[in-house]
mmCIF file with all atom_site columns, C-alpha atoms in Angstrom:
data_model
loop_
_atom_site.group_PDB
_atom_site.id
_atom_site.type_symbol
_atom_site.label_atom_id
_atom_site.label_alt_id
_atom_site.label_comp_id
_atom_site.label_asym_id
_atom_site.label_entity_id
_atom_site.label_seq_id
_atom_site.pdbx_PDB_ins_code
_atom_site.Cartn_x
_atom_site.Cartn_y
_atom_site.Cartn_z
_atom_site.occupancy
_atom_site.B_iso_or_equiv
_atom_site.pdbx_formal_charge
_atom_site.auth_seq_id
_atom_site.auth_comp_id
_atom_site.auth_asym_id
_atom_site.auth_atom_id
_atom_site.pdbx_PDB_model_num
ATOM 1   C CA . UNK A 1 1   ? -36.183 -47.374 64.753 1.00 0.00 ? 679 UNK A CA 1
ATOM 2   C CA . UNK A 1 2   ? -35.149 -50.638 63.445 1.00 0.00 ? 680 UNK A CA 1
ATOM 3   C CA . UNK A 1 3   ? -33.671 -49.046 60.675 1.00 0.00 ? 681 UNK A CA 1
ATOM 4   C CA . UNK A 1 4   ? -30.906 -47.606 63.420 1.00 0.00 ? 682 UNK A CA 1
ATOM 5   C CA . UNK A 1 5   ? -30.499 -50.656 64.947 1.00 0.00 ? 683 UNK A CA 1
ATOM 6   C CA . UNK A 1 6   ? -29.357 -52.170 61.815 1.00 0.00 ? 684 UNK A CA 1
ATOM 7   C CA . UNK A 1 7   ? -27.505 -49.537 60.570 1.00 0.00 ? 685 UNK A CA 1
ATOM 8   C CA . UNK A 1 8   ? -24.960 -49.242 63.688 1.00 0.00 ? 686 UNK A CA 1
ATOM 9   C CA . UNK A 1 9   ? -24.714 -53.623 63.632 1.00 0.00 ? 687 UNK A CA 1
ATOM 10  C CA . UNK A 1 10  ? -23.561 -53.170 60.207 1.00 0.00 ? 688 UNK A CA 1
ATOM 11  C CA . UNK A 1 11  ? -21.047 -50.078 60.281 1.00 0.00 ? 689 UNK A CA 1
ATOM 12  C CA . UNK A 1 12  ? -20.324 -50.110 64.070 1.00 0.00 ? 690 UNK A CA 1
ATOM 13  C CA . UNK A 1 13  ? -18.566 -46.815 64.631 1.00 0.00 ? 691 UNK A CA 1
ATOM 14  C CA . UNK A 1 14  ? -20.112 -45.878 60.600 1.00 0.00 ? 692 UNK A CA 1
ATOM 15  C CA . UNK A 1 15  ? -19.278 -41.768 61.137 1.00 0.00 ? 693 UNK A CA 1
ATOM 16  C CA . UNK A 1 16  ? -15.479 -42.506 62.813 1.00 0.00 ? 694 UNK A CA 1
ATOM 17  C CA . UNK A 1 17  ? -15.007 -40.696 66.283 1.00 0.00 ? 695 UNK A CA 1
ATOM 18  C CA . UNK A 1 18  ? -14.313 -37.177 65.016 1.00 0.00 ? 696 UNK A CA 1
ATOM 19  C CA . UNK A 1 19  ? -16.832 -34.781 66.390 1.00 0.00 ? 697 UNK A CA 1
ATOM 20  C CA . UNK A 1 20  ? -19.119 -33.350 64.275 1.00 0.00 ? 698 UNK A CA 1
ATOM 21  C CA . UNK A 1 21  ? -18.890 -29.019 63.655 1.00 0.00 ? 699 UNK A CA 1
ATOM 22  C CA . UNK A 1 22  ? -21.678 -28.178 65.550 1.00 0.00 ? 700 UNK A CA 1
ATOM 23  C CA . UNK A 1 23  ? -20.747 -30.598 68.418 1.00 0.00 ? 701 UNK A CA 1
ATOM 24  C CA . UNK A 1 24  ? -17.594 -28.583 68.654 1.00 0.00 ? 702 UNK A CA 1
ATOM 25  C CA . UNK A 1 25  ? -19.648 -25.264 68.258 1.00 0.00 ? 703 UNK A CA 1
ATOM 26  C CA . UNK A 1 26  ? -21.689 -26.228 71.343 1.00 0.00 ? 704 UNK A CA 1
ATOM 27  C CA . UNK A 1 27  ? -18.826 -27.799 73.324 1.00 0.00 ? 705 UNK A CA 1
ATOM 28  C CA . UNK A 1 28  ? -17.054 -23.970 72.980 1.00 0.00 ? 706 UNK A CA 1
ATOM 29  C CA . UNK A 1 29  ? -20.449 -22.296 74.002 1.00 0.00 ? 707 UNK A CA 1
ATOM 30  C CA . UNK A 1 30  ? -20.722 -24.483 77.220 1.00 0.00 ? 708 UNK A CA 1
ATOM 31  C CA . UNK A 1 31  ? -17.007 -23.577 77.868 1.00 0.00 ? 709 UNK A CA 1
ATOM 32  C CA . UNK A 1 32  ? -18.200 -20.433 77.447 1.00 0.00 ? 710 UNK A CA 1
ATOM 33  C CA . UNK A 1 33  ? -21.203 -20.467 79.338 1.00 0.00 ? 711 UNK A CA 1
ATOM 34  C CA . UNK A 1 34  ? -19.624 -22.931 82.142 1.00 0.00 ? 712 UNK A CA 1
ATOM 35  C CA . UNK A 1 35  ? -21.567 -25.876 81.538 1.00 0.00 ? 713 UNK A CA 1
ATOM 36  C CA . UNK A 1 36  ? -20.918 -28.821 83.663 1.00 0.00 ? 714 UNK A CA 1
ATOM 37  C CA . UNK A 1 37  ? -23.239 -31.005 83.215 1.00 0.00 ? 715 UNK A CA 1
ATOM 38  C CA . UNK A 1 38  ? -25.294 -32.018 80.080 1.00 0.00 ? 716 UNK A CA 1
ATOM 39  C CA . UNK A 1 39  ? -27.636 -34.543 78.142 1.00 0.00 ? 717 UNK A CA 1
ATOM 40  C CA . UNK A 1 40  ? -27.329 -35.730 74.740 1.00 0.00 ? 718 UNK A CA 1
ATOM 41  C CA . UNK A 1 41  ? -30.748 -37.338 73.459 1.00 0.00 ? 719 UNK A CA 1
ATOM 42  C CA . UNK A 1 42  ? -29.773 -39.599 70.901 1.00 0.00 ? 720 UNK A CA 1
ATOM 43  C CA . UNK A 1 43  ? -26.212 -40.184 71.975 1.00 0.00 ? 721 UNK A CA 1
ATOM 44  C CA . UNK A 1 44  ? -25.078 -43.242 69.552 1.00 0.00 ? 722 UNK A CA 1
ATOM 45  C CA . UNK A 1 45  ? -21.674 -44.542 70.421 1.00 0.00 ? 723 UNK A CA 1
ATOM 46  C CA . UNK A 1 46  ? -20.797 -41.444 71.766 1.00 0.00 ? 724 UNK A CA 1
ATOM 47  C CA . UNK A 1 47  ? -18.432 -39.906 69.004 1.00 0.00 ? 725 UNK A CA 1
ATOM 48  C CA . UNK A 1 48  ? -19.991 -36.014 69.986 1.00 0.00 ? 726 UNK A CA 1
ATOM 49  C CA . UNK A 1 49  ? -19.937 -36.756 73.471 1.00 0.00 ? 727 UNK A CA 1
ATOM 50  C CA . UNK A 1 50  ? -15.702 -36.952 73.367 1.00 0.00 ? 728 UNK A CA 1
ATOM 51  C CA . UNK A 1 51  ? -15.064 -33.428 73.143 1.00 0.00 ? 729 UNK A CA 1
ATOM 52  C CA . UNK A 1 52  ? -17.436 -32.874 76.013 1.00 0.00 ? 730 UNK A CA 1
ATOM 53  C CA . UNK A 1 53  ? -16.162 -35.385 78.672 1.00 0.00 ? 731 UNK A CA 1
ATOM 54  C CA . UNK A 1 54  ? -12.530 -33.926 76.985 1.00 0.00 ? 732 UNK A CA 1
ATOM 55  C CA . UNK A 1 55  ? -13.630 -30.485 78.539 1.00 0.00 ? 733 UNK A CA 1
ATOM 56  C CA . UNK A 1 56  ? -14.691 -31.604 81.885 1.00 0.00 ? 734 UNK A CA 1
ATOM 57  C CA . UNK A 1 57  ? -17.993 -31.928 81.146 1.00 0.00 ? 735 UNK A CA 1
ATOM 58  C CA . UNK A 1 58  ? -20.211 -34.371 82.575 1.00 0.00 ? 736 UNK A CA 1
ATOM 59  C CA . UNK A 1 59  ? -22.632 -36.139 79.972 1.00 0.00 ? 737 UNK A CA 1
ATOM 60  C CA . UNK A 1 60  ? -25.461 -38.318 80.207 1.00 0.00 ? 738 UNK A CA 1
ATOM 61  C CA . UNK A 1 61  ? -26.654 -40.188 77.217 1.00 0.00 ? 739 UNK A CA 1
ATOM 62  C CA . UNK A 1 62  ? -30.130 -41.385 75.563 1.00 0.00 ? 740 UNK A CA 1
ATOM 63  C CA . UNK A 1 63  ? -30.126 -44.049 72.910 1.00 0.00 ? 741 UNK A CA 1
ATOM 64  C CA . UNK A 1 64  ? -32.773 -46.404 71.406 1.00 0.00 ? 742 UNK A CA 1
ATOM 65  C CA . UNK A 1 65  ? -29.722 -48.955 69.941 1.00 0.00 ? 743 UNK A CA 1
ATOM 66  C CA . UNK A 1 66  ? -28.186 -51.455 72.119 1.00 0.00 ? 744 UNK A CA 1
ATOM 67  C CA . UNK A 1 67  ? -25.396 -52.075 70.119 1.00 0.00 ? 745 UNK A CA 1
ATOM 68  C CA . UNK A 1 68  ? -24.311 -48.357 69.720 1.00 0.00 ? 746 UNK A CA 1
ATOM 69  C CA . UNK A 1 69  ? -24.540 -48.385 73.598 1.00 0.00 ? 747 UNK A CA 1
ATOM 70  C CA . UNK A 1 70  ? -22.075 -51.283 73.923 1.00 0.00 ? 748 UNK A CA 1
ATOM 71  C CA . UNK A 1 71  ? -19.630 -49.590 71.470 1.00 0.00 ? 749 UNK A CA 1
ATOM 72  C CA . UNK A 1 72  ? -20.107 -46.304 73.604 1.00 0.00 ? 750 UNK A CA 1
ATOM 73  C CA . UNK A 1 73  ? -19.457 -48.632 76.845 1.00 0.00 ? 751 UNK A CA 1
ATOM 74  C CA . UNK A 1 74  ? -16.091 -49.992 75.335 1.00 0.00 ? 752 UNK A CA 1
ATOM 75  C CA . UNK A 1 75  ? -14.841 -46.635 74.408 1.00 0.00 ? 753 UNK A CA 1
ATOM 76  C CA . UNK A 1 76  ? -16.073 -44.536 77.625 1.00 0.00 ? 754 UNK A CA 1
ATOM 77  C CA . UNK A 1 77  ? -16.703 -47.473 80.587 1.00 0.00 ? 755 UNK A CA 1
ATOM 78  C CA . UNK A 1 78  ? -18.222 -45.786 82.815 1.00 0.00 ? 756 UNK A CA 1
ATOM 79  C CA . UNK A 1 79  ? -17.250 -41.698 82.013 1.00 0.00 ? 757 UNK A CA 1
ATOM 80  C CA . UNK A 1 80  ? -20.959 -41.888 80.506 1.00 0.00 ? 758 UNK A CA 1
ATOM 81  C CA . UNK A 1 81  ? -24.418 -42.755 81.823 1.00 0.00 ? 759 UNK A CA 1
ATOM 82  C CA . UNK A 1 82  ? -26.717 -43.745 79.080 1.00 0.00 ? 760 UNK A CA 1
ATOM 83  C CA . UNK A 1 83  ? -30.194 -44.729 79.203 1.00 0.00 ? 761 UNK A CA 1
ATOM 84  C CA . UNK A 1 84  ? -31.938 -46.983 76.910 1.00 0.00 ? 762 UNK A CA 1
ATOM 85  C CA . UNK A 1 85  ? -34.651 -45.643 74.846 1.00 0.00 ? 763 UNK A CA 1
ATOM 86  C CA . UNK A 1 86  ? -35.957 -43.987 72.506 1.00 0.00 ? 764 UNK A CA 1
ATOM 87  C CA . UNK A 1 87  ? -36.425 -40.349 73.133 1.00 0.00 ? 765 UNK A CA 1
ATOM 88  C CA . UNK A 1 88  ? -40.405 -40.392 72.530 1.00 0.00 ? 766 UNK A CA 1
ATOM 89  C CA . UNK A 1 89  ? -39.665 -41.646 75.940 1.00 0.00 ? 767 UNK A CA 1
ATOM 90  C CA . UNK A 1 90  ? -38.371 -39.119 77.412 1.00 0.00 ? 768 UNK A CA 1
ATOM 91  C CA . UNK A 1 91  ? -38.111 -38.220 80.632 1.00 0.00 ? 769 UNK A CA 1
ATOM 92  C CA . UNK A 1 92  ? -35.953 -41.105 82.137 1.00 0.00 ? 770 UNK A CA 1
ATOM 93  C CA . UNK A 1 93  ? -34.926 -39.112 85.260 1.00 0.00 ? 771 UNK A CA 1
ATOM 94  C CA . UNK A 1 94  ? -35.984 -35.940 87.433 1.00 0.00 ? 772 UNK A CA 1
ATOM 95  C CA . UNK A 1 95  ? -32.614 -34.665 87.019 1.00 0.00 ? 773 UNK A CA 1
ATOM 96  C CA . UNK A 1 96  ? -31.981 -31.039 85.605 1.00 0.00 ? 774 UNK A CA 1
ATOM 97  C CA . UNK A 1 97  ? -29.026 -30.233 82.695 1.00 0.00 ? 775 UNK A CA 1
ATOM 98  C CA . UNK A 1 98  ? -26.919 -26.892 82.320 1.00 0.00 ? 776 UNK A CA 1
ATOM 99  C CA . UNK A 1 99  ? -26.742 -28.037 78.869 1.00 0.00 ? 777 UNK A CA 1
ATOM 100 C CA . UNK A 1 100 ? -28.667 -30.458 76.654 1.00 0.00 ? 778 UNK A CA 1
ATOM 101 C CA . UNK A 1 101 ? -27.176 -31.470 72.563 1.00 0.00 ? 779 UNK A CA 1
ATOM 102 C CA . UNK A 1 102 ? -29.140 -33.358 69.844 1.00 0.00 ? 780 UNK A CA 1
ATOM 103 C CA . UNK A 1 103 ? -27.824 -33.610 67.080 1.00 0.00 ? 781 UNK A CA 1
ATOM 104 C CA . UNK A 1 104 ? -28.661 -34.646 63.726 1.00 0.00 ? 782 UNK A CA 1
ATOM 105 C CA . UNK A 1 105 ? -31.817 -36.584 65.773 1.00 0.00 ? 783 UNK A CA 1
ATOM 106 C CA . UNK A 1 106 ? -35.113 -34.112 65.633 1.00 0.00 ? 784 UNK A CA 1
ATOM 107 C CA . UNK A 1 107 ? -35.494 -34.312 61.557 1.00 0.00 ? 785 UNK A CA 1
ATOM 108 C CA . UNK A 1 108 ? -36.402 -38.120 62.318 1.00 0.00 ? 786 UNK A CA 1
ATOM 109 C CA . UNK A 1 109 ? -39.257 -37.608 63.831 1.00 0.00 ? 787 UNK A CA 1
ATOM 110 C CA . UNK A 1 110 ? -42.822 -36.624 63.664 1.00 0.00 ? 788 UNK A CA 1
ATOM 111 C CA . UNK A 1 111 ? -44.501 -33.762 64.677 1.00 0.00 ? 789 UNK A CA 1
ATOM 112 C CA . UNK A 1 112 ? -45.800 -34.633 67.461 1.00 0.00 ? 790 UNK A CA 1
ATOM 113 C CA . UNK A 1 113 ? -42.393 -36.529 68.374 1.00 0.00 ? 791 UNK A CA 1
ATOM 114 C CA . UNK A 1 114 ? -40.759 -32.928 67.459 1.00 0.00 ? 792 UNK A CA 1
ATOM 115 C CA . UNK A 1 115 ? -43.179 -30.829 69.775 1.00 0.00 ? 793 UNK A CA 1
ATOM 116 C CA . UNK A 1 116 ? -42.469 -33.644 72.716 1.00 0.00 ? 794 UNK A CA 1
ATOM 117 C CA . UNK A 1 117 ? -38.722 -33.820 72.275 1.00 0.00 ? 795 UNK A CA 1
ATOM 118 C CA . UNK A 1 118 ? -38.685 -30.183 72.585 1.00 0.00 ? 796 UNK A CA 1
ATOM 119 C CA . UNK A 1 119 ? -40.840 -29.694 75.137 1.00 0.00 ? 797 UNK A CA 1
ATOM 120 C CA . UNK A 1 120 ? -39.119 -32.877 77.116 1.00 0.00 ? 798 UNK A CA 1
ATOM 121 C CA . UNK A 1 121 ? -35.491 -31.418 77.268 1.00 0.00 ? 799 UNK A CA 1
ATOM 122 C CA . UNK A 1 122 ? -36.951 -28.026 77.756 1.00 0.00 ? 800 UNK A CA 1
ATOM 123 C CA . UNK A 1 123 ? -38.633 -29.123 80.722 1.00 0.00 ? 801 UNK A CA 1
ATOM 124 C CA . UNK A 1 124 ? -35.003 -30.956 81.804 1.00 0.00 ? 802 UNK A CA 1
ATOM 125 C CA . UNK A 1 125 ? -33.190 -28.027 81.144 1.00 0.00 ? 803 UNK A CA 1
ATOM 126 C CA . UNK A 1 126 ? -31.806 -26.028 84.555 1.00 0.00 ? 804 UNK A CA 1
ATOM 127 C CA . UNK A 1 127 ? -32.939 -22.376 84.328 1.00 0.00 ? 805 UNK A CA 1
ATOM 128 C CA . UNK A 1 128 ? -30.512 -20.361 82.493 1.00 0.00 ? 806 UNK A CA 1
ATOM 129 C CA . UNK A 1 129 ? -29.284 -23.473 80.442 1.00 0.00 ? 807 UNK A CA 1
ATOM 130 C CA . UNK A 1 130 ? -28.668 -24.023 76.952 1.00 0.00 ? 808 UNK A CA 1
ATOM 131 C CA . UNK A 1 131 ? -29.947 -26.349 74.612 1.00 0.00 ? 809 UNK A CA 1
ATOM 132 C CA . UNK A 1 132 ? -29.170 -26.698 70.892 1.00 0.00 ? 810 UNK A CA 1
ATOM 133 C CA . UNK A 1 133 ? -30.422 -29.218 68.229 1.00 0.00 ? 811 UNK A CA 1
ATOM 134 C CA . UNK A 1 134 ? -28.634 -29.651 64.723 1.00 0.00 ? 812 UNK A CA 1
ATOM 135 C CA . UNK A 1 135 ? -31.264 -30.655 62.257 1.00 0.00 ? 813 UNK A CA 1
ATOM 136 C CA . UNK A 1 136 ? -31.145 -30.708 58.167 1.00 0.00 ? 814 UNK A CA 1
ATOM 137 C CA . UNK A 1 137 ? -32.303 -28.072 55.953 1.00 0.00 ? 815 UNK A CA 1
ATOM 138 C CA . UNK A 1 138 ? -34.096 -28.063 53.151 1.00 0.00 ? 816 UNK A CA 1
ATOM 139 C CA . UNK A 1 139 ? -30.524 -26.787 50.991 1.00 0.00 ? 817 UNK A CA 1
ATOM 140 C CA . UNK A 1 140 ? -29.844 -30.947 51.694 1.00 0.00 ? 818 UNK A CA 1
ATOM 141 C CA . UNK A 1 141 ? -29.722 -32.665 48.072 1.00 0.00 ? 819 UNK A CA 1
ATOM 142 C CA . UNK A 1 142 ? -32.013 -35.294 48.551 1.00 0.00 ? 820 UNK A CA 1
ATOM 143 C CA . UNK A 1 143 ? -34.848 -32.639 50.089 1.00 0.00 ? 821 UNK A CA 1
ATOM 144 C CA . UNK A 1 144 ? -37.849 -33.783 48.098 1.00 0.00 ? 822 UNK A CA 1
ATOM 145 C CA . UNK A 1 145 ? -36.702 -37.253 47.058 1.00 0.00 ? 823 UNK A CA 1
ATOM 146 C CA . UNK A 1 146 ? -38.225 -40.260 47.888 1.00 0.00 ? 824 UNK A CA 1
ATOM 147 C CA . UNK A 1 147 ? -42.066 -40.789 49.198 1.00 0.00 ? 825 UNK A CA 1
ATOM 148 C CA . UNK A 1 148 ? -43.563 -37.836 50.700 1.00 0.00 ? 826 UNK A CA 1
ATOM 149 C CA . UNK A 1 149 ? -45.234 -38.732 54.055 1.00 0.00 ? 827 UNK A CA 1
ATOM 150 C CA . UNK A 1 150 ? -46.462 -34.775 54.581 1.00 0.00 ? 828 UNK A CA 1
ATOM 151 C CA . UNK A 1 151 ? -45.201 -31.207 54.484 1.00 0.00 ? 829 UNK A CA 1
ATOM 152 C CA . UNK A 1 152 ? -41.451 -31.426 53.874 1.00 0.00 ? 830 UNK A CA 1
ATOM 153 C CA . UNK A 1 153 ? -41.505 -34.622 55.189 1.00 0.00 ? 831 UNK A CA 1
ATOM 154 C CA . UNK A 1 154 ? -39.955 -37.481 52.913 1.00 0.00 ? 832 UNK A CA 1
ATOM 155 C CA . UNK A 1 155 ? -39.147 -41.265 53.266 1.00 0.00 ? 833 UNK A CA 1
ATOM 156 C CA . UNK A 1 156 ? -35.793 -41.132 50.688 1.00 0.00 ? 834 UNK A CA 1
ATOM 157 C CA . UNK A 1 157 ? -34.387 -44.590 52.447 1.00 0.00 ? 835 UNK A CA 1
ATOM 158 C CA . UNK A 1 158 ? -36.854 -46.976 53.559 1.00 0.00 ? 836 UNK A CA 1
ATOM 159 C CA . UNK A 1 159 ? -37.400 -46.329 57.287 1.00 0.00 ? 837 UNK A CA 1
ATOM 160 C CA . UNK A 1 160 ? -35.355 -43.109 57.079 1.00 0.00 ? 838 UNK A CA 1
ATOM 161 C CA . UNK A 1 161 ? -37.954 -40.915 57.388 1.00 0.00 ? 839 UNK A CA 1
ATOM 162 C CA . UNK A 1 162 ? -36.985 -37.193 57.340 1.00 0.00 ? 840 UNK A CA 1
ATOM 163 C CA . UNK A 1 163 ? -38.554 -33.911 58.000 1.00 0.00 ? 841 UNK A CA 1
ATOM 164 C CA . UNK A 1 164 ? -36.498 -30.964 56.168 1.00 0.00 ? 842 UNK A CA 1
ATOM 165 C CA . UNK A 1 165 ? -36.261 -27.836 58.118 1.00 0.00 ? 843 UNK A CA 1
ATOM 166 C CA . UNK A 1 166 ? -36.172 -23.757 56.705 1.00 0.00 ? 844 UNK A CA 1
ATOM 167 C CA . UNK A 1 167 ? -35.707 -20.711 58.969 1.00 0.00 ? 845 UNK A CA 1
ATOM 168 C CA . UNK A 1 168 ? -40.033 -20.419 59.484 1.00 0.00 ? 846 UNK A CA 1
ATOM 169 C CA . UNK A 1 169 ? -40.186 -24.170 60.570 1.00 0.00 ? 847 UNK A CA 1
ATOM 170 C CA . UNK A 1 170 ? -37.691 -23.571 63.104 1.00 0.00 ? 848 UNK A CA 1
ATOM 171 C CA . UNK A 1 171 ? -39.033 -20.482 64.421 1.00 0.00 ? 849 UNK A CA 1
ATOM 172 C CA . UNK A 1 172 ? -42.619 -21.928 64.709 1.00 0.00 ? 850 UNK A CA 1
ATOM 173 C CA . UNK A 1 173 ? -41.188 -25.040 66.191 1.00 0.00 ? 851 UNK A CA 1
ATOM 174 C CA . UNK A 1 174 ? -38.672 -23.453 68.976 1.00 0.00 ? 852 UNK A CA 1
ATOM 175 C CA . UNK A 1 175 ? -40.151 -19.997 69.243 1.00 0.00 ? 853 UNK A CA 1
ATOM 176 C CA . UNK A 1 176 ? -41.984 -20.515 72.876 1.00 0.00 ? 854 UNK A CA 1
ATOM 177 C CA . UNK A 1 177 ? -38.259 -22.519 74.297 1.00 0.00 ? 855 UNK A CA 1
ATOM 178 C CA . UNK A 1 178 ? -36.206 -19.445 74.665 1.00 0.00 ? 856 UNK A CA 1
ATOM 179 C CA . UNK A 1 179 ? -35.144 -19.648 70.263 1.00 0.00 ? 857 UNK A CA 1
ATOM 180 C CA . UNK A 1 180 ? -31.740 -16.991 70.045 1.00 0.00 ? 858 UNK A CA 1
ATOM 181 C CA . UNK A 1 181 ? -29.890 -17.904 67.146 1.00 0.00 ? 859 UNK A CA 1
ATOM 182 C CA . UNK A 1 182 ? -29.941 -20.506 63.855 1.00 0.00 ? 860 UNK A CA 1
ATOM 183 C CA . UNK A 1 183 ? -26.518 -20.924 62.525 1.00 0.00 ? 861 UNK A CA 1
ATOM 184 C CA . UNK A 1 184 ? -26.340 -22.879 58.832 1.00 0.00 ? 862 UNK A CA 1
ATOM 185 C CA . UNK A 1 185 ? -23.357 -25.174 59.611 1.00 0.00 ? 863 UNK A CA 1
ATOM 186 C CA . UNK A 1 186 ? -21.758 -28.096 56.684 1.00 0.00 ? 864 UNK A CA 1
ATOM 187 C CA . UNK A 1 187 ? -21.800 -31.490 58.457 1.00 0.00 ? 865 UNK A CA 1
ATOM 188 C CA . UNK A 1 188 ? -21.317 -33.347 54.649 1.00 0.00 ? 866 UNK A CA 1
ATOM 189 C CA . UNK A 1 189 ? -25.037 -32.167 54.143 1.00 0.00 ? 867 UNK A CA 1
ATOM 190 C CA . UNK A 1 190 ? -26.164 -28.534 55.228 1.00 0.00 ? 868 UNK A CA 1
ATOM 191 C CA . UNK A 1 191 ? -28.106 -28.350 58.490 1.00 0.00 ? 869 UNK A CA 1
ATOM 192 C CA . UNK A 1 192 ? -28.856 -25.701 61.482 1.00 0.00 ? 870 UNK A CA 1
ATOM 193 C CA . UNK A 1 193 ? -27.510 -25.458 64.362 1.00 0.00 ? 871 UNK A CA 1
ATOM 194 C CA . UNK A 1 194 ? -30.544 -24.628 66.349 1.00 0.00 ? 872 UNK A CA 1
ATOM 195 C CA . UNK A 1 195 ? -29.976 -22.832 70.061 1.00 0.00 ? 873 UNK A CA 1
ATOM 196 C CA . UNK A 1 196 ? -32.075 -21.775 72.799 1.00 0.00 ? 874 UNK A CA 1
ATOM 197 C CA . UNK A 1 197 ? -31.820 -20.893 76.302 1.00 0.00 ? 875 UNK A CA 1
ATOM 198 C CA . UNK A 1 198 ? -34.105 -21.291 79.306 1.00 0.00 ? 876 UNK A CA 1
ATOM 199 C CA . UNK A 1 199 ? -34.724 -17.979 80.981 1.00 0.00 ? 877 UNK A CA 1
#
């Protein structure tokens, strides 16, 4: 994840502090839903995680880059609880969520990192919660560029390694975690959103 690392020293806040469409999709389903309290593997400087604490939401954070934590820090204090980490680590805490949000995080890993992150916030997901990953599709432009590392799996950056999803990948990935709906959603590149919910 040094690739991250470097990437947030060098842009800082590099995708501005407007939420991204599927972070406002979720934040009007937990509205909905009355969500209180949620996680957010892979929280960066905390540009999604506005519109929650906006709502009343609580939010706890997960994040692998120090700096991105320290830019979250100046522009939250302490209205967010992040731990550091990478979310292979997961769990960091006992503690059960209403709601859990990753976005644009799950295509970056491997699948066995997939099939623990999953599992992970499944597991820390309160019963009747919600959780919903945004992940790329295979409509992206670069899907197939760069050095393939397996199936739909490509390196197009070096260290930016990316697994490209379709509709059967993300049924045979999320089918056993309570899988409901896959929206196709434009965040500059096309991805799902991706939600389940804990019965």
């Amino acid at each position: 994840m040094e690739f991250w690392e470097s990437a947030f020293k060098d842009k800082q806040e590099m995708w501005g502090m407007s939420p991204a469409n599927s972070a406002i999709l979720a934040r009007d389903l937990f509205i909905e839903k009355e969500i209180k309290d949620i996680l957010i593997p892979g929280i960066g400087y905390g540009r999604n995680a506005k519109i929650f604490l906006e709502a009343g939401i609580s939010v706890t954070g997960i994040e692998i880059s120090q700096t991105a934590i320290d830019l979250a820090n100046k522009h939250f204090g302490n209205k967010l609880t992040i731990h550091h980490g990478s979310v292979t680590q997961m769990p960091f805490e006992t503690k059960k969520y209403d709601g859990i949000f990753c976005y644009a995080l799950i295509h970056l890993l491997d699948e066995l990192e997939r099939k623990k992150l999953i599992q992970d916030c499944f597991n820390q997901l309160s019963k009747n919660g919600y959780m919903i990953f945004t992940a790329i599709t295979k409509e992206a432009p670069n899907f197939g560029q760069g050095k393939q590392l397996g199936k739909d799996r490509f390196e197009f950056h070096k260290g930016a390694k990316i697994f490209y999803y379709d509709q059967e990948s993300v049924k045979i990935e999320f089918e056993h975690y309570g899988l409901y709906e896959i929206t196709e959603v434009d965040e500059n590149q096309p991805m799902y959103s991706i939600m389940c919910k804990k019965k």
